Amino acid sequence: MRSRRDRSAPATTSSAPSGAENRTVITDLAAASDASLAMAVARWQHEALAEIYRRHAGAVFGLAKRLLYDGVLAEEVTQEVFVRLWREPERFDPARGSLRTFLMSVTHGRAIDLLRAEKSRRAREERSRSVAEAGYDLEQEVFDLATAERVREAVSKLPAGERTAIEMAYFGGHTYREVAAMQDQPEGTIKSRIRSGLRRMEHELSPVVQGTER
Amino acid sequence: MIHDEVEELLGAYALHATAPQERLEIEAHLAECPRCRAEVEAHQEMAAMFAASGAEAPSGLWEKIALSITGDERTAGPPPEPVLPGSAVGLPTVQPARRRWRQAGLGGVVAVAAAVLALLGTEVAHLNSQVDSLKAHESQDALSQWLLEPHSTVALVSSDRSVVGHVFLNRSGQAVWYQSDLNDLPATKTYQMWGLNRGQPVSLGLVGPDPHSLAPFMLGPSTTKVMVTVEPAGGTAKPTTPVLGIGNVPNGYVQ
């Protein structure tokens, strides 16, 4: 892991994509790719973090709030996600996915940690009750992505069991074991449903997923 | 855990739906298996598409982030405009001096952090003594140092589940109470922080009548919960009023 001091040095690693913008300060931030902005963050370019925030803070906050049902905690998670990107930019590897995916995954993981902490136990119980009444709706959650229609369509094609398992795990913050207990199904069934549902959607949406890279 | 067992769990892993021990075992496997790594990356890409992109971050949040990464509030600049579909919003101009400050100022940051920690250390011997309220800008500076270092945040929650305040703490047990929606108290009363050690409340210190003070205190490894009550000025040995907010210290976090 690089130290803060290391980051002031020019990027010389062979894994870094080549190109003039990797060696100089990015001036046209609005036109820069997410990956380039992340590299600029690693070189202390504050404006690059501001641009990443401008692009993704809404989604980060929205996901945290959707999971935590608490605006204050969602703000904390959002702050933590961006401060962490600033302090540990090497955790994002452009070769392993888009910056948006990275930020969403970090946000989801952190929010889930908070949800599972004992301090949220009572809130979870309350949430479970209200969810039992209202239910999750994966189609409604994906409401304004540029590719929302394709995502909705893919979700609607999922077998009900797969869709429910993914919804309860992703938006409910439940482990697959908890989902199995709540659904009165074997754990192996729920593991398989989550995986096969995701794979089914990836197959359905592969052109869309590839098209979202910046 | 063998390959086939890990493979079955990759979907749940990508959705953070596995147990901590399973997660560790899966990550050990991922470090050595490019095929499983690729599958996880595809699942994560898919999951990211579930997250709505049209929400708007609260106003003022960018300023907090800018403050916490630089400590220089004056040059943090206005918040970046949210991206709207089809819009091309320009970024605020950041003053050139800002970068010079940051690059040259790490020593200063460390010095200030050391001063804050020294302040906190002083409180170790005076857990039950009055904690002086810091002025607002001093609080911001001190807080920014906290957010630069690894820390955990404990939200103190009331019986109606509203958040009444937050405690930031590090692994050494140094902690600060910060930012509260509680009301100012008359001078005859004070907010008092408590730790729950093996089921027994132990006074951590007094915040004073102004709940917005940045109050430093110390937690021991055996402290499992943090609480706040209203007590007579000067504090009490045991809580005499209902707990206004309580939060759990992450198990094993303080060492």
Short mmCIF file of C-alpha atoms in Angstrom, two decimals:
data_model
loop_
_atom_site.label_atom_id
_atom_site.label_comp_id
_atom_site.label_asym_id
_atom_site.label_seq_id
_atom_site.Cartn_x
_atom_site.Cartn_y
_atom_site.Cartn_z
CA MET A 1 0.00 0.00 0.00
CA ARG A 2 1.34 3.40 -0.91
CA SER A 3 1.84 5.99 1.75
CA ARG A 4 0.63 9.57 1.47
CA ARG A 5 4.19 10.66 0.80
CA ASP A 6 4.51 8.18 -2.06
CA ARG A 7 1.50 9.75 -3.68
CA SER A 8 3.27 13.04 -4.25
CA ALA A 9 5.66 11.30 -6.60
CA PRO A 10 4.83 11.01 -10.30
CA ALA A 11 2.97 7.86 -11.24
CA THR A 12 5.54 5.46 -12.57
CA THR A 13 3.98 2.07 -11.98
CA SER A 14 3.80 -0.13 -15.03
CA SER A 15 0.20 -1.02 -14.26
CA ALA A 16 -0.88 2.58 -14.70
CA PRO A 17 -2.53 3.27 -18.03
CA SER A 18 -0.31 5.31 -20.30
CA GLY A 19 -1.23 8.75 -21.64
CA ALA A 20 -0.39 12.38 -21.07
CA GLU A 21 -3.19 12.93 -18.55
CA ASN A 22 -1.59 10.35 -16.24
CA ARG A 23 1.55 12.42 -15.87
CA THR A 24 0.09 15.88 -15.72
CA VAL A 25 -2.64 17.58 -13.77
CA ILE A 26 -5.99 17.06 -15.44
CA THR A 27 -7.42 20.38 -16.48
CA ASP A 28 -10.63 19.33 -18.21
CA LEU A 29 -12.16 17.40 -15.36
CA ALA A 30 -15.63 17.23 -16.80
CA ALA A 31 -14.30 15.34 -19.81
CA ALA A 32 -11.98 13.05 -17.85
CA SER A 33 -12.82 9.40 -17.37
CA ASP A 34 -13.56 8.12 -13.89
CA ALA A 35 -10.39 6.05 -13.96
CA SER A 36 -8.31 9.13 -14.84
CA LEU A 37 -9.94 11.08 -12.04
CA ALA A 38 -9.12 8.31 -9.57
CA MET A 39 -5.49 8.46 -10.67
CA ALA A 40 -5.52 12.24 -10.23
CA VAL A 41 -6.88 11.75 -6.71
CA ALA A 42 -3.87 9.54 -6.04
CA ARG A 43 -1.71 12.51 -7.03
CA TRP A 44 -3.51 14.80 -4.61
CA GLN A 45 -5.61 16.61 -7.16
CA HIS A 46 -8.39 17.84 -4.93
CA GLU A 47 -10.49 18.97 -7.86
CA ALA A 48 -10.56 15.41 -9.16
CA LEU A 49 -12.18 14.23 -5.94
CA ALA A 50 -14.69 17.07 -6.27
CA GLU A 51 -15.55 15.90 -9.76
CA ILE A 52 -15.94 12.29 -8.60
CA TYR A 53 -18.17 13.57 -5.82
CA ARG A 54 -20.20 15.57 -8.34
CA ARG A 55 -20.73 12.48 -10.45
CA HIS A 56 -21.37 9.85 -7.80
CA ALA A 57 -22.25 11.36 -4.42
CA GLY A 58 -25.97 11.25 -5.16
CA ALA A 59 -25.87 7.54 -5.89
CA VAL A 60 -23.66 6.83 -2.88
CA PHE A 61 -25.90 8.77 -0.52
CA GLY A 62 -29.05 7.35 -2.10
CA LEU A 63 -27.90 3.78 -1.62
CA ALA A 64 -26.74 4.39 1.95
CA LYS A 65 -30.03 6.01 2.88
CA ARG A 66 -32.03 3.30 1.16
CA LEU A 67 -30.25 0.70 3.26
CA LEU A 68 -30.01 2.53 6.58
CA TYR A 69 -33.28 4.49 6.63
CA ASP A 70 -31.32 7.20 8.43
CA GLY A 71 -30.17 10.38 6.70
CA VAL A 72 -27.52 11.16 9.33
CA LEU A 73 -25.93 7.73 9.10
CA ALA A 74 -26.18 7.85 5.30
CA GLU A 75 -24.28 11.15 5.34
CA GLU A 76 -21.61 9.59 7.50
CA VAL A 77 -21.27 6.65 5.17
CA THR A 78 -21.04 8.97 2.16
CA GLN A 79 -18.39 11.05 3.86
CA GLU A 80 -16.46 7.95 4.84
CA VAL A 81 -16.59 6.56 1.29
CA PHE A 82 -15.12 9.71 -0.27
CA VAL A 83 -12.57 10.37 2.46
CA ARG A 84 -11.46 6.78 2.13
CA LEU A 85 -11.09 7.12 -1.63
CA TRP A 86 -8.93 10.19 -0.98
CA ARG A 87 -6.77 8.44 1.58
CA GLU A 88 -6.56 5.01 -0.06
CA PRO A 89 -7.04 5.53 -3.80
CA GLU A 90 -5.04 2.39 -4.52
CA ARG A 91 -7.98 0.34 -3.30
CA PHE A 92 -9.71 1.15 -6.58
CA ASP A 93 -8.30 -0.89 -9.45
CA PRO A 94 -9.68 0.23 -12.84
CA ALA A 95 -8.82 -3.18 -14.25
CA ARG A 96 -11.35 -4.78 -11.92
CA GLY A 97 -14.39 -2.66 -12.65
CA SER A 98 -15.74 0.86 -12.94
CA LEU A 99 -15.30 3.52 -10.27
CA ARG A 100 -19.06 3.64 -9.82
CA THR A 101 -19.16 -0.09 -9.12
CA PHE A 102 -16.30 0.30 -6.64
CA LEU A 103 -18.01 3.18 -4.82
CA MET A 104 -21.35 1.41 -4.74
CA SER A 105 -19.75 -1.77 -3.42
CA VAL A 106 -17.85 0.10 -0.69
CA THR A 107 -21.01 2.01 0.22
CA HIS A 108 -23.10 -1.14 0.33
CA GLY A 109 -20.53 -2.97 2.43
CA ARG A 110 -20.19 -0.15 4.94
CA ALA A 111 -23.94 0.36 5.24
CA ILE A 112 -24.43 -3.38 5.73
CA ASP A 113 -21.78 -3.36 8.46
CA LEU A 114 -23.72 -0.65 10.26
CA LEU A 115 -26.99 -2.47 9.75
CA ARG A 116 -25.59 -5.63 11.23
CA ALA A 117 -24.03 -3.94 14.21
CA GLU A 118 -25.90 -4.57 17.37
CA LYS A 119 -26.79 -0.94 17.69
CA SER A 120 -29.08 -1.32 14.70
CA ARG A 121 -30.68 -4.52 15.88
CA ARG A 122 -33.87 -2.89 17.03
CA ALA A 123 -34.09 -0.76 13.92
CA ARG A 124 -33.65 -3.86 11.78
CA GLU A 125 -36.47 -5.61 13.57
CA GLU A 126 -38.65 -2.62 12.96
CA ARG A 127 -37.55 -2.48 9.36
CA SER A 128 -38.23 -6.18 8.88
CA ARG A 129 -41.74 -5.65 10.13
CA SER A 130 -42.40 -2.76 7.80
CA VAL A 131 -40.78 -4.63 4.91
CA ALA A 132 -42.98 -7.61 5.58
CA GLU A 133 -45.89 -5.25 5.07
CA ALA A 134 -44.56 -3.21 2.15
CA GLY A 135 -42.08 -5.62 0.53
CA TYR A 136 -39.05 -4.76 -1.55
CA ASP A 137 -39.42 -3.98 -5.18
CA LEU A 138 -36.27 -4.31 -7.18
CA GLU A 139 -37.96 -2.93 -10.27
CA GLN A 140 -38.94 0.24 -8.44
CA GLU A 141 -35.49 0.64 -6.88
CA VAL A 142 -33.88 0.96 -10.27
CA PHE A 143 -35.79 4.04 -11.17
CA ASP A 144 -33.61 6.48 -12.96
CA LEU A 145 -30.53 4.84 -14.35
CA ALA A 146 -29.93 5.65 -17.98
CA THR A 147 -30.43 1.96 -18.62
CA ALA A 148 -33.29 1.64 -16.16
CA GLU A 149 -35.70 0.22 -18.68
CA ARG A 150 -33.33 -2.59 -19.63
CA VAL A 151 -32.60 -3.32 -15.98
CA ARG A 152 -36.30 -3.36 -15.11
CA GLU A 153 -36.95 -5.71 -17.98
CA ALA A 154 -34.19 -8.05 -16.87
CA VAL A 155 -35.46 -7.96 -13.29
CA SER A 156 -38.99 -8.75 -14.41
CA LYS A 157 -37.71 -11.85 -16.20
CA LEU A 158 -36.11 -13.29 -13.08
CA PRO A 159 -37.86 -16.24 -11.47
CA ALA A 160 -39.66 -15.00 -8.34
CA GLY A 161 -37.42 -16.97 -5.97
CA GLU A 162 -34.22 -15.51 -7.42
CA ARG A 163 -35.59 -12.02 -7.42
CA THR A 164 -36.76 -12.21 -3.81
CA ALA A 165 -33.44 -13.66 -2.62
CA ILE A 166 -31.47 -10.85 -4.31
CA GLU A 167 -33.81 -8.17 -3.01
CA MET A 168 -33.66 -9.42 0.58
CA ALA A 169 -29.88 -9.74 0.51
CA TYR A 170 -29.03 -6.50 -1.31
CA PHE A 171 -31.66 -4.09 -0.01
CA GLY A 172 -32.60 -5.93 3.18
CA GLY A 173 -29.02 -6.40 4.27
CA HIS A 174 -29.70 -10.02 5.21
CA THR A 175 -27.15 -12.80 4.91
CA TYR A 176 -28.11 -15.71 2.70
CA ARG A 177 -28.61 -17.75 5.87
CA GLU A 178 -31.09 -15.21 7.20
CA VAL A 179 -32.87 -15.14 3.87
CA ALA A 180 -33.06 -18.94 3.94
CA ALA A 181 -34.57 -18.88 7.42
CA MET A 182 -37.04 -16.15 6.49
CA GLN A 183 -38.03 -17.94 3.31
CA ASP A 184 -38.04 -21.34 4.99
CA GLN A 185 -35.73 -22.68 2.31
CA PRO A 186 -32.46 -24.61 2.49
CA GLU A 187 -29.38 -22.38 2.62
CA GLY A 188 -27.99 -24.02 -0.50
CA THR A 189 -31.12 -23.05 -2.40
CA ILE A 190 -30.76 -19.39 -1.47
CA LYS A 191 -27.04 -19.33 -2.33
CA SER A 192 -27.86 -20.78 -5.73
CA ARG A 193 -30.77 -18.43 -6.32
CA ILE A 194 -28.69 -15.34 -5.60
CA ARG A 195 -25.88 -16.48 -7.86
CA SER A 196 -28.04 -17.72 -10.69
CA GLY A 197 -30.21 -14.58 -10.56
CA LEU A 198 -27.17 -12.34 -10.83
CA ARG A 199 -25.75 -14.42 -13.67
CA ARG A 200 -29.06 -14.38 -15.49
CA MET A 201 -29.18 -10.59 -15.26
CA GLU A 202 -25.55 -10.23 -16.32
CA HIS A 203 -26.26 -12.33 -19.39
CA GLU A 204 -29.36 -10.30 -20.17
CA LEU A 205 -27.64 -6.97 -19.63
CA SER A 206 -24.11 -7.65 -20.80
CA PRO A 207 -24.23 -4.97 -23.55
CA VAL A 208 -25.62 -2.44 -21.05
CA VAL A 209 -23.03 -3.24 -18.40
CA GLN A 210 -20.23 -2.81 -20.88
CA GLY A 211 -21.75 0.46 -22.07
CA THR A 212 -21.75 2.05 -18.62
CA GLU A 213 -17.95 2.15 -18.39
CA ARG A 214 -16.48 5.62 -18.60
CA MET B 1 -13.22 -24.13 1.65
CA ILE B 2 -12.78 -25.79 -1.72
CA HIS B 3 -13.31 -24.12 -5.09
CA ASP B 4 -16.84 -25.46 -5.63
CA GLU B 5 -17.97 -24.30 -2.20
CA VAL B 6 -16.57 -20.83 -2.80
CA GLU B 7 -18.10 -20.67 -6.25
CA GLU B 8 -21.59 -21.30 -4.85
CA LEU B 9 -21.13 -18.37 -2.48
CA LEU B 10 -19.84 -15.80 -4.97
CA GLY B 11 -23.24 -14.21 -5.57
CA ALA B 12 -23.94 -13.85 -1.86
CA TYR B 13 -20.40 -12.57 -1.33
CA ALA B 14 -20.83 -9.84 -3.95
CA LEU B 15 -24.00 -8.69 -2.15
CA HIS B 16 -22.24 -8.70 1.26
CA ALA B 17 -24.58 -11.50 2.30
CA THR B 18 -22.09 -13.96 3.74
CA ALA B 19 -20.93 -14.44 7.33
CA PRO B 20 -17.63 -12.74 8.29
CA GLN B 21 -15.74 -16.04 8.50
CA GLU B 22 -17.00 -17.12 5.08
CA ARG B 23 -16.00 -13.75 3.72
CA LEU B 24 -12.43 -14.23 4.90
CA GLU B 25 -12.24 -17.69 3.38
CA ILE B 26 -13.69 -16.48 0.10
CA GLU B 27 -11.24 -13.58 -0.06
CA ALA B 28 -8.34 -15.96 0.53
CA HIS B 29 -9.58 -18.04 -2.38
CA LEU B 30 -10.14 -14.99 -4.61
CA ALA B 31 -6.54 -13.95 -4.14
CA GLU B 32 -5.53 -17.12 -5.96
CA CYS B 33 -8.39 -17.76 -8.38
CA PRO B 34 -8.78 -15.36 -11.33
CA ARG B 35 -11.91 -17.11 -12.55
CA CYS B 36 -13.78 -16.56 -9.29
CA ARG B 37 -12.44 -13.00 -9.13
CA ALA B 38 -13.87 -12.28 -12.55
CA GLU B 39 -17.22 -13.68 -11.51
CA VAL B 40 -17.33 -11.53 -8.38
CA GLU B 41 -16.46 -8.44 -10.40
CA ALA B 42 -19.32 -9.18 -12.78
CA HIS B 43 -21.73 -9.65 -9.86
CA GLN B 44 -20.58 -6.39 -8.28
CA GLU B 45 -21.03 -4.55 -11.55
CA MET B 46 -24.56 -5.93 -11.71
CA ALA B 47 -25.34 -5.02 -8.12
CA ALA B 48 -24.17 -1.45 -8.71
CA MET B 49 -26.86 -1.13 -11.34
CA PHE B 50 -29.54 -1.77 -8.70
CA ALA B 51 -28.50 1.36 -6.86
CA ALA B 52 -30.43 4.41 -7.96
CA SER B 53 -28.29 7.14 -9.44
CA GLY B 54 -30.70 10.06 -9.25
CA ALA B 55 -30.58 10.80 -5.54
CA GLU B 56 -29.00 14.05 -4.45
CA ALA B 57 -26.44 14.28 -1.68
CA PRO B 58 -27.40 16.68 1.14
CA SER B 59 -26.16 20.24 0.88
CA GLY B 60 -23.15 20.90 3.06
CA LEU B 61 -21.84 17.35 2.81
CA TRP B 62 -19.13 18.24 0.32
CA GLU B 63 -17.89 20.96 2.66
CA LYS B 64 -17.54 18.38 5.44
CA ILE B 65 -15.57 16.10 3.15
CA ALA B 66 -13.36 18.93 1.89
CA LEU B 67 -12.79 19.98 5.48
CA SER B 68 -11.88 16.53 6.64
CA ILE B 69 -9.36 15.94 3.86
CA THR B 70 -7.65 19.27 4.09
CA GLY B 71 -8.55 21.05 7.28
CA ASP B 72 -8.57 24.29 5.30
CA GLU B 73 -12.14 25.41 5.28
CA ARG B 74 -11.43 28.73 3.59
CA THR B 75 -10.27 27.21 0.35
CA ALA B 76 -12.53 24.17 0.19
CA GLY B 77 -14.69 25.93 -2.38
CA PRO B 78 -18.44 25.72 -2.88
CA PRO B 79 -20.03 22.29 -3.22
CA PRO B 80 -19.87 20.72 -6.64
CA GLU B 81 -23.21 20.82 -8.41
CA PRO B 82 -24.88 17.43 -8.70
CA VAL B 83 -24.81 15.84 -12.11
CA LEU B 84 -28.14 16.20 -13.81
CA PRO B 85 -29.05 14.21 -16.89
CA GLY B 86 -27.61 15.95 -19.92
CA SER B 87 -26.01 18.75 -17.93
CA ALA B 88 -22.41 19.86 -18.02
CA VAL B 89 -21.87 21.71 -14.77
CA GLY B 90 -18.57 23.44 -14.25
CA LEU B 91 -16.50 22.88 -11.16
CA PRO B 92 -15.76 25.56 -8.63
CA THR B 93 -12.37 27.14 -9.00
CA VAL B 94 -10.00 25.99 -6.33
CA GLN B 95 -7.42 28.55 -5.36
CA PRO B 96 -3.86 27.62 -6.32
CA ALA B 97 -2.67 28.32 -2.78
CA ARG B 98 -4.78 25.41 -1.57
CA ARG B 99 -2.54 22.77 -3.08
CA ARG B 100 0.59 24.41 -1.74
CA TRP B 101 -0.94 24.40 1.72
CA ARG B 102 -1.83 20.77 1.48
CA GLN B 103 1.50 19.60 0.16
CA ALA B 104 3.53 21.63 2.58
CA GLY B 105 1.12 21.34 5.46
CA LEU B 106 1.22 17.70 6.45
CA GLY B 107 3.71 18.48 9.17
CA GLY B 108 1.28 21.04 10.47
CA VAL B 109 -1.54 18.54 10.34
CA VAL B 110 0.50 16.08 12.35
CA ALA B 111 1.40 18.80 14.82
CA VAL B 112 -2.21 19.81 15.28
CA ALA B 113 -3.23 16.16 15.56
CA ALA B 114 -0.55 15.67 18.20
CA ALA B 115 -1.90 18.67 20.07
CA VAL B 116 -5.40 17.25 19.91
CA LEU B 117 -4.19 13.89 21.12
CA ALA B 118 -2.25 15.57 23.88
CA LEU B 119 -5.42 17.35 24.86
CA LEU B 120 -7.25 14.04 24.86
CA GLY B 121 -4.45 12.36 26.81
CA THR B 122 -4.72 14.97 29.51
CA GLU B 123 -8.29 13.95 30.02
CA VAL B 124 -7.34 10.38 30.90
CA ALA B 125 -6.54 11.37 34.46
CA HIS B 126 -9.65 13.50 34.77
CA LEU B 127 -12.48 11.42 33.44
CA ASN B 128 -14.92 12.89 35.88
CA SER B 129 -13.75 16.45 35.60
CA GLN B 130 -15.45 19.16 33.66
CA VAL B 131 -14.47 19.09 29.98
CA ASP B 132 -14.07 22.60 28.69
CA SER B 133 -16.21 23.48 25.73
CA LEU B 134 -14.14 24.34 22.71
CA LYS B 135 -15.05 27.17 20.44
CA ALA B 136 -16.77 26.26 17.21
CA HIS B 137 -13.83 26.73 14.90
CA GLU B 138 -11.52 24.87 17.22
CA SER B 139 -14.00 22.04 17.24
CA GLN B 140 -13.99 21.92 13.46
CA ASP B 141 -10.20 21.84 13.35
CA ALA B 142 -9.99 19.10 15.94
CA LEU B 143 -12.72 17.11 14.24
CA SER B 144 -10.96 17.34 10.91
CA GLN B 145 -7.96 15.65 12.51
CA TRP B 146 -10.14 12.86 13.77
CA LEU B 147 -11.55 12.23 10.37
CA LEU B 148 -8.05 12.10 8.88
CA GLU B 149 -7.15 9.19 11.12
CA PRO B 150 -8.76 5.75 11.34
CA HIS B 151 -11.81 6.00 13.54
CA SER B 152 -15.17 4.49 14.24
CA THR B 153 -18.40 6.41 14.62
CA VAL B 154 -20.94 5.51 17.28
CA ALA B 155 -24.37 7.07 16.84
CA LEU B 156 -26.16 7.70 20.12
CA VAL B 157 -29.78 6.83 19.56
CA SER B 158 -32.76 7.79 21.70
CA SER B 159 -35.65 5.53 22.63
CA ASP B 160 -37.58 6.80 19.62
CA ARG B 161 -34.57 5.83 17.47
CA SER B 162 -33.62 9.38 16.56
CA VAL B 163 -29.91 10.14 16.61
CA VAL B 164 -29.06 12.63 19.37
CA GLY B 165 -25.31 12.82 18.77
CA HIS B 166 -22.19 11.00 17.68
CA VAL B 167 -19.03 9.75 19.28
CA PHE B 168 -15.91 9.34 17.17
CA LEU B 169 -13.36 7.02 18.67
CA ASN B 170 -10.06 5.49 17.69
CA ARG B 171 -8.62 2.14 18.56
CA SER B 172 -6.70 3.62 21.50
CA GLY B 173 -9.98 4.59 23.12
CA GLN B 174 -9.61 8.32 22.54
CA ALA B 175 -13.04 9.63 21.76
CA VAL B 176 -14.91 12.84 21.11
CA TRP B 177 -18.57 13.72 21.39
CA TYR B 178 -19.59 15.86 18.49
CA GLN B 179 -22.61 17.45 16.91
CA SER B 180 -25.92 17.08 18.60
CA ASP B 181 -29.53 17.96 18.08
CA LEU B 182 -30.05 18.28 21.82
CA ASN B 183 -31.00 21.62 23.36
CA ASP B 184 -28.78 23.94 25.37
CA LEU B 185 -29.19 23.46 29.11
CA PRO B 186 -29.34 26.07 31.87
CA ALA B 187 -26.01 26.69 33.63
CA THR B 188 -27.19 24.58 36.56
CA LYS B 189 -27.15 21.42 34.44
CA THR B 190 -24.75 19.55 32.19
CA TYR B 191 -24.74 16.76 29.68
CA GLN B 192 -22.76 13.86 31.11
CA MET B 193 -21.21 11.01 29.12
CA TRP B 194 -21.27 7.48 30.49
CA GLY B 195 -19.64 4.24 29.50
CA LEU B 196 -21.18 0.90 30.30
CA ASN B 197 -18.45 -1.37 31.68
CA ARG B 198 -19.59 -4.90 32.50
CA GLY B 199 -23.10 -3.62 32.90
CA GLN B 200 -22.15 -0.77 35.23
CA PRO B 201 -22.33 2.90 34.17
CA VAL B 202 -19.04 4.72 34.63
CA SER B 203 -18.73 8.48 34.16
CA LEU B 204 -16.63 9.43 31.15
CA GLY B 205 -16.84 13.17 31.62
CA LEU B 206 -19.02 16.24 31.30
CA VAL B 207 -19.92 17.94 28.04
CA GLY B 208 -21.25 21.04 29.73
CA PRO B 209 -24.60 22.71 29.08
CA ASP B 210 -23.86 23.23 25.37
CA PRO B 211 -24.37 19.91 23.56
CA HIS B 212 -22.56 21.23 20.49
CA SER B 213 -19.24 21.27 22.32
CA LEU B 214 -16.56 18.93 21.07
CA ALA B 215 -16.00 16.97 24.27
CA PRO B 216 -13.00 14.63 24.42
CA PHE B 217 -12.89 11.59 26.69
CA MET B 218 -11.40 8.12 26.95
CA LEU B 219 -12.92 4.67 26.62
CA GLY B 220 -11.44 1.44 27.96
CA PRO B 221 -11.48 -1.90 26.13
CA SER B 222 -14.23 -3.13 28.45
CA THR B 223 -16.62 -0.29 27.57
CA THR B 224 -19.44 -1.77 25.54
CA LYS B 225 -21.83 1.17 25.30
CA VAL B 226 -21.71 4.95 25.45
CA MET B 227 -24.61 6.94 26.87
CA VAL B 228 -25.52 10.55 27.57
CA THR B 229 -27.77 11.94 30.32
CA VAL B 230 -28.60 15.33 31.80
CA GLU B 231 -27.20 15.82 35.30
CA PRO B 232 -26.70 18.69 37.76
CA ALA B 233 -23.71 20.92 36.89
CA GLY B 234 -20.60 19.27 38.27
CA GLY B 235 -21.87 15.84 37.37
CA THR B 236 -22.91 12.82 39.40
CA ALA B 237 -21.37 9.46 40.24
CA LYS B 238 -24.26 7.52 38.72
CA PRO B 239 -26.94 8.54 36.19
CA THR B 240 -29.90 10.16 37.92
CA THR B 241 -32.03 10.85 34.84
CA PRO B 242 -33.21 8.76 31.88
CA VAL B 243 -30.64 8.02 29.19
CA LEU B 244 -31.11 10.43 26.28
CA GLY B 245 -29.07 8.43 23.80
CA ILE B 246 -27.09 5.21 23.77
CA GLY B 247 -24.76 3.60 21.23
CA ASN B 248 -22.73 0.41 21.07
CA VAL B 249 -18.96 0.46 20.91
CA PRO B 250 -17.90 -1.96 18.15
CA ASN B 251 -16.89 -5.21 19.82
CA GLY B 252 -13.11 -5.40 20.24
CA TYR B 253 -12.51 -2.07 18.50
CA VAL B 254 -10.81 -0.35 21.43
CA GLN B 255 -7.58 -2.09 22.34
#
